[in-house]
Amino acid sequence: MTPLPYLQAYPEATRAQVQALLDQGRVAQWLTDKYPQGHGLRTDRALYDYVQDAKNSFLRGAEPLSKVVFDSKLHVVQNALGTHTTISRVQGSRLKSKHEIRIASLFKDAPPEFLRMIVVHELAHLRERAVSVRPSPS
Ligand SMILES: [Zn+2]
């Protein structure tokens, strides 16, 4: 696996800084010092409400979300921190879309800023209108 797969888009200097903290085993402490508070959302229901609130604030007109869950396999199996899936099917003469957002469960113990980042990213996919039955890794 590529080192720091989620940070590929960041400048080399930033990645070197993170790598140094990792090598010294200081990442957890550094993050805890910088972001002492967790977001406190523990359940899929709480996550759904949180995402729905964000959607209402920024994307009121977008299609509704069918499902929002923490997923414990995303990070490990799909190498993704979050996914947005649209499943389209014909219902009578209409095309119905179901939108599903999955957030890697490692975000359960993350600071609010981190959860916000991944939720906003996945919500943005509602506007991309990419019709697909496959999740798009983030
Ligand atoms: Zn994405």
mmCIF file of C-alpha atoms and ligand atoms in Angstrom:
data_model
loop_
_atom_site.group_PDB
_atom_site.id
_atom_site.type_symbol
_atom_site.label_atom_id
_atom_site.label_comp_id
_atom_site.label_asym_id
_atom_site.label_seq_id
_atom_site.Cartn_x
_atom_site.Cartn_y
_atom_site.Cartn_z
ATOM 1 C CA MET A 1 0.000 0.000 0.000
ATOM 2 C CA THR A 2 1.123 3.549 -0.714
ATOM 3 C CA PRO A 3 2.209 5.321 2.441
ATOM 4 C CA LEU A 4 -0.402 7.830 3.659
ATOM 5 C CA PRO A 5 -2.952 6.922 0.982
ATOM 6 C CA TYR A 6 -5.463 9.545 2.149
ATOM 7 C CA LEU A 7 -2.921 12.361 2.011
ATOM 8 C CA GLN A 8 -1.716 11.967 -1.577
ATOM 9 C CA ALA A 9 -3.173 15.329 -2.602
ATOM 10 C CA TYR A 10 -1.262 17.173 0.132
ATOM 11 C CA PRO A 11 2.101 18.871 -0.415
ATOM 12 C CA GLU A 12 5.239 16.797 0.130
ATOM 13 C CA ALA A 13 6.210 18.939 3.151
ATOM 14 C CA THR A 14 2.917 18.161 4.889
ATOM 15 C CA ARG A 15 3.213 14.449 4.215
ATOM 16 C CA ALA A 16 6.792 14.452 5.525
ATOM 17 C CA GLN A 17 5.585 16.139 8.727
ATOM 18 C CA VAL A 18 2.861 13.522 9.213
ATOM 19 C CA GLN A 19 5.264 10.692 8.432
ATOM 20 C CA ALA A 20 7.712 12.003 11.045
ATOM 21 C CA LEU A 21 4.965 12.087 13.694
ATOM 22 C CA LEU A 22 3.986 8.530 12.727
ATOM 23 C CA ASP A 23 7.574 7.324 12.926
ATOM 24 C CA GLN A 24 7.913 8.825 16.397
ATOM 25 C CA GLY A 25 4.582 7.372 17.523
ATOM 26 C CA ARG A 26 3.321 10.873 18.318
ATOM 27 C CA VAL A 27 0.294 11.189 16.013
ATOM 28 C CA ALA A 28 -2.356 10.273 18.574
ATOM 29 C CA GLN A 29 -0.976 12.710 21.154
ATOM 30 C CA TRP A 30 -0.607 15.482 18.589
ATOM 31 C CA LEU A 31 -4.190 15.037 17.400
ATOM 32 C CA THR A 32 -5.572 14.857 20.941
ATOM 33 C CA ASP A 33 -3.755 18.079 21.872
ATOM 34 C CA LYS A 34 -4.996 19.875 18.790
ATOM 35 C CA TYR A 35 -8.539 18.464 18.824
ATOM 36 C CA PRO A 36 -9.398 17.569 22.420
ATOM 37 C CA GLN A 37 -13.149 17.149 21.878
ATOM 38 C CA GLY A 38 -14.944 14.224 20.227
ATOM 39 C CA HIS A 39 -18.179 14.916 18.366
ATOM 40 C CA GLY A 40 -20.147 12.560 20.603
ATOM 41 C CA LEU A 41 -22.302 10.971 17.886
ATOM 42 C CA ARG A 42 -22.431 7.283 18.741
ATOM 43 C CA THR A 43 -25.275 5.818 16.701
ATOM 44 C CA ASP A 44 -26.366 5.600 13.066
ATOM 45 C CA ARG A 45 -29.524 7.472 14.051
ATOM 46 C CA ALA A 46 -27.498 10.356 15.504
ATOM 47 C CA LEU A 47 -25.282 10.365 12.402
ATOM 48 C CA TYR A 48 -28.318 10.401 10.115
ATOM 49 C CA ASP A 49 -29.765 13.404 11.958
ATOM 50 C CA TYR A 50 -26.420 15.195 11.827
ATOM 51 C CA VAL A 51 -26.053 14.623 8.067
ATOM 52 C CA GLN A 52 -29.678 15.582 7.494
ATOM 53 C CA ASP A 53 -29.109 18.862 9.357
ATOM 54 C CA ALA A 54 -26.056 19.618 7.232
ATOM 55 C CA LYS A 55 -28.008 18.795 4.086
ATOM 56 C CA ASN A 56 -30.847 21.089 5.150
ATOM 57 C CA SER A 57 -28.362 23.896 5.698
ATOM 58 C CA PHE A 58 -26.421 23.618 2.461
ATOM 59 C CA LEU A 59 -28.295 21.421 -0.017
ATOM 60 C CA ARG A 60 -31.936 21.844 0.775
ATOM 61 C CA GLY A 61 -33.051 21.137 -2.779
ATOM 62 C CA ALA A 62 -31.033 17.952 -3.235
ATOM 63 C CA GLU A 63 -32.682 14.556 -3.348
ATOM 64 C CA PRO A 64 -33.428 12.922 0.011
ATOM 65 C CA LEU A 65 -31.053 10.536 1.743
ATOM 66 C CA SER A 66 -32.350 7.013 2.231
ATOM 67 C CA LYS A 67 -29.658 5.852 4.550
ATOM 68 C CA VAL A 68 -26.698 7.201 6.524
ATOM 69 C CA VAL A 69 -24.582 4.797 8.586
ATOM 70 C CA PHE A 70 -21.229 4.236 10.185
ATOM 71 C CA ASP A 71 -19.530 1.349 8.375
ATOM 72 C CA SER A 72 -16.800 -0.632 10.113
ATOM 73 C CA LYS A 73 -15.573 -2.281 6.901
ATOM 74 C CA LEU A 74 -15.159 0.735 4.611
ATOM 75 C CA HIS A 75 -11.721 1.766 5.731
ATOM 76 C CA VAL A 76 -10.311 -1.756 5.829
ATOM 77 C CA VAL A 77 -12.007 -3.394 2.843
ATOM 78 C CA GLN A 78 -12.554 -0.532 0.430
ATOM 79 C CA ASN A 79 -9.788 1.772 1.552
ATOM 80 C CA ALA A 80 -12.316 4.560 1.789
ATOM 81 C CA LEU A 81 -13.229 6.977 4.554
ATOM 82 C CA GLY A 82 -16.695 7.511 3.197
ATOM 83 C CA THR A 83 -18.844 6.532 0.255
ATOM 84 C CA HIS A 84 -21.890 7.898 -1.439
ATOM 85 C CA THR A 85 -23.988 5.437 -3.399
ATOM 86 C CA THR A 86 -26.890 6.137 -5.704
ATOM 87 C CA ILE A 87 -29.085 3.245 -6.641
ATOM 88 C CA SER A 88 -31.507 4.033 -9.439
ATOM 89 C CA ARG A 89 -34.405 1.887 -10.403
ATOM 90 C CA VAL A 90 -37.453 2.281 -12.577
ATOM 91 C CA GLN A 91 -40.697 2.466 -10.674
ATOM 92 C CA GLY A 92 -43.626 2.597 -13.087
ATOM 93 C CA SER A 93 -42.811 5.412 -15.504
ATOM 94 C CA ARG A 94 -40.436 7.131 -13.087
ATOM 95 C CA LEU A 95 -36.802 6.721 -12.230
ATOM 96 C CA LYS A 96 -36.370 6.596 -8.460
ATOM 97 C CA SER A 97 -32.986 7.202 -6.857
ATOM 98 C CA LYS A 98 -31.890 6.085 -3.431
ATOM 99 C CA HIS A 99 -28.934 7.882 -1.906
ATOM 100 C CA GLU A 100 -26.879 6.204 0.743
ATOM 101 C CA ILE A 101 -23.939 7.656 2.669
ATOM 102 C CA ARG A 102 -21.514 5.462 4.573
ATOM 103 C CA ILE A 103 -18.943 6.931 6.941
ATOM 104 C CA ALA A 104 -16.017 4.815 8.107
ATOM 105 C CA SER A 105 -16.643 3.961 11.749
ATOM 106 C CA LEU A 106 -13.190 5.210 12.723
ATOM 107 C CA PHE A 107 -14.873 8.640 12.548
ATOM 108 C CA LYS A 108 -16.943 7.702 15.606
ATOM 109 C CA ASP A 109 -13.988 8.673 17.743
ATOM 110 C CA ALA A 110 -12.953 11.651 15.667
ATOM 111 C CA PRO A 111 -13.123 15.344 16.457
ATOM 112 C CA PRO A 112 -16.141 17.239 15.091
ATOM 113 C CA GLU A 113 -14.007 18.946 12.432
ATOM 114 C CA PHE A 114 -13.084 15.567 10.914
ATOM 115 C CA LEU A 115 -16.652 14.304 10.838
ATOM 116 C CA ARG A 116 -17.755 17.606 9.287
ATOM 117 C CA MET A 117 -15.129 17.259 6.550
ATOM 118 C CA ILE A 118 -16.143 13.757 5.478
ATOM 119 C CA VAL A 119 -19.886 14.483 5.726
ATOM 120 C CA VAL A 120 -19.622 17.630 3.596
ATOM 121 C CA HIS A 121 -17.543 15.700 1.062
ATOM 122 C CA GLU A 122 -20.082 12.896 0.773
ATOM 123 C CA LEU A 123 -23.017 15.342 0.645
ATOM 124 C CA ALA A 124 -21.323 17.145 -2.236
ATOM 125 C CA HIS A 125 -21.791 13.961 -4.272
ATOM 126 C CA LEU A 126 -25.529 14.596 -4.203
ATOM 127 C CA ARG A 127 -24.845 17.463 -6.572
ATOM 128 C CA GLU A 128 -22.603 15.455 -8.891
ATOM 129 C CA ARG A 129 -25.603 13.434 -9.997
ATOM 130 C CA ALA A 130 -23.388 10.497 -10.944
ATOM 131 C CA VAL A 131 -25.748 7.555 -11.404
ATOM 132 C CA SER A 132 -24.023 4.395 -10.353
ATOM 133 C CA VAL A 133 -24.685 1.237 -8.385
ATOM 134 C CA ARG A 134 -21.071 1.084 -7.301
ATOM 135 C CA PRO A 135 -19.840 3.151 -4.399
ATOM 136 C CA SER A 136 -17.378 5.831 -5.378
ATOM 137 C CA PRO A 137 -14.448 5.657 -2.989
ATOM 138 C CA SER A 138 -13.513 8.973 -1.541
HETATM 139 ZN ZN ZN B 1 -15.755 11.285 -2.913
#
